[in-house]
Tab-separated table of N, CA and C in Angstrom:
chain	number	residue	atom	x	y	z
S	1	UNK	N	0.637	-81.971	66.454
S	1	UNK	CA	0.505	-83.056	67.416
S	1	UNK	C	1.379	-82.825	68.653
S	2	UNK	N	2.594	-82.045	68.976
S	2	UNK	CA	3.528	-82.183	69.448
S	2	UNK	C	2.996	-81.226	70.599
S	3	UNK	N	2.136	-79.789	69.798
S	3	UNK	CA	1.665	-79.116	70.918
S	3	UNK	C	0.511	-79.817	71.697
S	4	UNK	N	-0.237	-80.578	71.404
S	4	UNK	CA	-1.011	-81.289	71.864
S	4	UNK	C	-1.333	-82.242	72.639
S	5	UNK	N	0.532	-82.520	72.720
S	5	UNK	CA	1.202	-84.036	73.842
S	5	UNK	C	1.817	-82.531	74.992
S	6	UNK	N	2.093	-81.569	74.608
S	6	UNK	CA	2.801	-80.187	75.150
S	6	UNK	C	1.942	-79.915	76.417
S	7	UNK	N	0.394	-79.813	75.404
S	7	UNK	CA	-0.961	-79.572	76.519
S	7	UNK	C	-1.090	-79.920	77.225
S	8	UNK	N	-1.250	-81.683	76.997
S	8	UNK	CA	-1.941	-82.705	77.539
S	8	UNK	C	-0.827	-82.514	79.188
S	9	UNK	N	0.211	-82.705	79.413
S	9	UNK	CA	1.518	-83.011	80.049
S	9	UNK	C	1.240	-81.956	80.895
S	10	UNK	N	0.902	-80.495	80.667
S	10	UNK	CA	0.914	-79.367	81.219
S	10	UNK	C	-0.238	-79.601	82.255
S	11	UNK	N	-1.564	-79.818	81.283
S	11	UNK	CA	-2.616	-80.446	82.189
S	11	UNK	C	-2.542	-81.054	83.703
S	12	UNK	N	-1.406	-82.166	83.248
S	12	UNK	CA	-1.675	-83.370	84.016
S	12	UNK	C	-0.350	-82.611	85.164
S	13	UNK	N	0.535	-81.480	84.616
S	13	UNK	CA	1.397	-81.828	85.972
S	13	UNK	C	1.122	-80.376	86.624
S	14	UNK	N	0.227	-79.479	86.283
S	14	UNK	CA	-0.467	-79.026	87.284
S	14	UNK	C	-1.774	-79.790	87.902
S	15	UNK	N	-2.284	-80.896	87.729
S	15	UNK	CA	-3.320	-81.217	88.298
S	15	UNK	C	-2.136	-82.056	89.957
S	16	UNK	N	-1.211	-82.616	89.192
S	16	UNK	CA	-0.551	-83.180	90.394
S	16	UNK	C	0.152	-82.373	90.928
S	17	UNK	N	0.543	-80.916	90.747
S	17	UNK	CA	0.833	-79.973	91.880
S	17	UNK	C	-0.071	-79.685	92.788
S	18	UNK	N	-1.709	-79.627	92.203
S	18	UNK	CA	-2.339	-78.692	92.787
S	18	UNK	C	-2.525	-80.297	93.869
S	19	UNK	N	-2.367	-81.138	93.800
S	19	UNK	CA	-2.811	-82.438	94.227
S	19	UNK	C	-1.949	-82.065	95.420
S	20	UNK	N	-0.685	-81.931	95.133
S	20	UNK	CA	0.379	-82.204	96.349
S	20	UNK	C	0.340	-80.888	97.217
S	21	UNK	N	-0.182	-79.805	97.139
S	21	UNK	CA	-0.368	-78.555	97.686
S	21	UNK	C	-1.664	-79.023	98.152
S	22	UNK	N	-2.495	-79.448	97.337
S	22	UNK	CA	-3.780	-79.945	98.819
S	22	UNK	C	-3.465	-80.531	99.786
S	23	UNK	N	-2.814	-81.774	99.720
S	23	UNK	CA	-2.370	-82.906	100.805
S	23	UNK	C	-1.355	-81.968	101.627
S	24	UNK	N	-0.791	-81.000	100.974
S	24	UNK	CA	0.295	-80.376	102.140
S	24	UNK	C	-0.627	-79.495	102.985
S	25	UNK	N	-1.250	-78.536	103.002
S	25	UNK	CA	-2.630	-77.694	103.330
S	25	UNK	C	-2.597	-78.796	104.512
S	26	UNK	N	-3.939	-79.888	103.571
S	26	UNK	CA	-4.212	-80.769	104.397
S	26	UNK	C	-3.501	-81.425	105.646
S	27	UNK	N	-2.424	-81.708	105.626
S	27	UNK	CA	-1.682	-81.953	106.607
S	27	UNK	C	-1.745	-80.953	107.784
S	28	UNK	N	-1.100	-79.997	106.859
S	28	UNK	CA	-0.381	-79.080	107.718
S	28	UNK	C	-1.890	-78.030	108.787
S	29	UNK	N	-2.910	-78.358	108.113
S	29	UNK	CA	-4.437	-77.690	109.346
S	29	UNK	C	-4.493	-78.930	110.209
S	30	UNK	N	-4.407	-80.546	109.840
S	30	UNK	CA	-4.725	-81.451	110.854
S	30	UNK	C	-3.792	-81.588	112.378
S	31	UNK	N	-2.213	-80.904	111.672
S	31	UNK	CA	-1.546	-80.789	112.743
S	31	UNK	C	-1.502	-79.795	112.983
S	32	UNK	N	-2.057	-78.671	112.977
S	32	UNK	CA	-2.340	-77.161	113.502
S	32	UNK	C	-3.260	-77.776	114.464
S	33	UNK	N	-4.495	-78.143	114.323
S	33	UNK	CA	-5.308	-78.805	115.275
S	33	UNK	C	-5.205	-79.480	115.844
S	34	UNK	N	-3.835	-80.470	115.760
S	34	UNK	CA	-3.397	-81.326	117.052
S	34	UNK	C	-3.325	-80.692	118.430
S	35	UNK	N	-4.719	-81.471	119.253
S	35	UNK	CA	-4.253	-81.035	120.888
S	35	UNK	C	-2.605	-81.376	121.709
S	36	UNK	N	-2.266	-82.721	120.805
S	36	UNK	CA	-1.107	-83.019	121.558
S	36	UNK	C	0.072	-83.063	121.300
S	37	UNK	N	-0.320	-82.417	119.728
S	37	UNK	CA	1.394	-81.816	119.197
S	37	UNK	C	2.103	-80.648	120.246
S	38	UNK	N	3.212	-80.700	119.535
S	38	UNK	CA	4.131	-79.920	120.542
S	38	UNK	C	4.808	-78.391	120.468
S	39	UNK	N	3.194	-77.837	120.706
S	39	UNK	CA	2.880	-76.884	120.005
S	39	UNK	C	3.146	-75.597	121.533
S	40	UNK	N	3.201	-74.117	121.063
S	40	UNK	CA	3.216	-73.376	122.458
S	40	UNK	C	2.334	-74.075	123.434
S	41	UNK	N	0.740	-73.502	122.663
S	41	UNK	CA	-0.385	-74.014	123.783
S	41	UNK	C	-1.019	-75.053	124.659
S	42	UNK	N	0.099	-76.309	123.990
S	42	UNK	CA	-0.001	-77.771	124.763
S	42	UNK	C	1.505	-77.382	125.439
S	43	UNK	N	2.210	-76.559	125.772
S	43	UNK	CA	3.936	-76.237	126.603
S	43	UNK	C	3.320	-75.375	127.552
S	44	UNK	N	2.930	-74.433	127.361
S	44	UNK	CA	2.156	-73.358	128.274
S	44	UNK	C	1.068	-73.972	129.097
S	45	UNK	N	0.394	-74.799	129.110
S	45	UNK	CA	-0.812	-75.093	129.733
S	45	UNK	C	-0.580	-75.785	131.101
S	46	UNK	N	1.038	-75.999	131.316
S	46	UNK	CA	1.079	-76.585	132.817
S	46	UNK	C	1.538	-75.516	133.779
S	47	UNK	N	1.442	-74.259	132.569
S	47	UNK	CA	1.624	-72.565	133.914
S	47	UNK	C	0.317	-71.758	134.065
S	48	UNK	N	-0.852	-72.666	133.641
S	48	UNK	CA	-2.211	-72.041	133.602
S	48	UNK	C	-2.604	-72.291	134.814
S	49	UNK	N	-3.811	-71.827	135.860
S	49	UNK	CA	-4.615	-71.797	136.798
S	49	UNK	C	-5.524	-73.376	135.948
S	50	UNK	N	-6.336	-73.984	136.911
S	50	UNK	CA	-7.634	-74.719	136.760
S	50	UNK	C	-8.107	-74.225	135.740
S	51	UNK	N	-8.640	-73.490	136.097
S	51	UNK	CA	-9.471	-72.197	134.927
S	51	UNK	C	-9.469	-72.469	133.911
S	52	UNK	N	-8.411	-71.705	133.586
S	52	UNK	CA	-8.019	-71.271	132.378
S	52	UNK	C	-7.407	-72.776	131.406
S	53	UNK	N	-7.242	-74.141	132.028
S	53	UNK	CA	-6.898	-75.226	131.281
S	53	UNK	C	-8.317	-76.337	130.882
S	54	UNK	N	-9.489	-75.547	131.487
S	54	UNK	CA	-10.835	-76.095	131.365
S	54	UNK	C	-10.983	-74.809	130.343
S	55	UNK	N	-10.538	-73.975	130.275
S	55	UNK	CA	-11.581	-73.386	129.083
S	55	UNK	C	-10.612	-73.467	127.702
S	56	UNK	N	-9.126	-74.003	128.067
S	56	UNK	CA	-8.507	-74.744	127.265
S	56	UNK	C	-8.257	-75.795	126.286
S	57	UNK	N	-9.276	-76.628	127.431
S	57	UNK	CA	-9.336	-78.005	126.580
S	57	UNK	C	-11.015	-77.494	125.871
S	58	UNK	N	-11.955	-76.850	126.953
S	58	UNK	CA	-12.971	-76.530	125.901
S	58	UNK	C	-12.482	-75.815	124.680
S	59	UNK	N	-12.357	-75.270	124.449
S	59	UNK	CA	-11.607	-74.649	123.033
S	59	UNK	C	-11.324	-75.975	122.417
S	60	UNK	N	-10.011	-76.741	122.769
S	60	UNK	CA	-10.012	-77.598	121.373
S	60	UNK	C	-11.031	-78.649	121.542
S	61	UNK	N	-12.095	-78.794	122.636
S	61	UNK	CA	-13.352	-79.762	121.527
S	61	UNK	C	-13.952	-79.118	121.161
S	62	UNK	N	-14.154	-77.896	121.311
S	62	UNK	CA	-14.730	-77.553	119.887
S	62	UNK	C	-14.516	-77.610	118.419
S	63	UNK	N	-13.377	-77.754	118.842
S	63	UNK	CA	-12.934	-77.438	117.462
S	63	UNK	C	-12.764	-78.969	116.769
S	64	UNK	N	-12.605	-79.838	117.809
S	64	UNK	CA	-12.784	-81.301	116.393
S	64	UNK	C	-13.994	-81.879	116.407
């Protein structure tokens, strides 16, 4: 019985690792994709030409 409460426990606390490694993932691509985090490419973009900050912002709508 004892290995069987052993199992069960093992089960359940890799299901809530793999839980908390999704939500971290998860996080961590939604703020990779932040346009207005404070990231190089939103710091750099006020030493760009016209140009190059229109094909800037095209890039990130594409992407959401």
């Amino acid at each position: 019985m004892s290995k069987d409460v052993l199992m069960r426990s093992a089960k359940l606390s890799s299901l809530w690792f793999l839980m908390i490694v999704f939500v971290l993932v998860v996080f961590a691509v939604f703020s990779y994709n932040d346009p207005t985090a404070n990231s190089s490419a939103g710091a750099n973009q006020g030493l760009l030409d016209a140009e190059e900050q229109v094909e800037v912002r095209s890039v990130f709508e594409a992407n959401e």
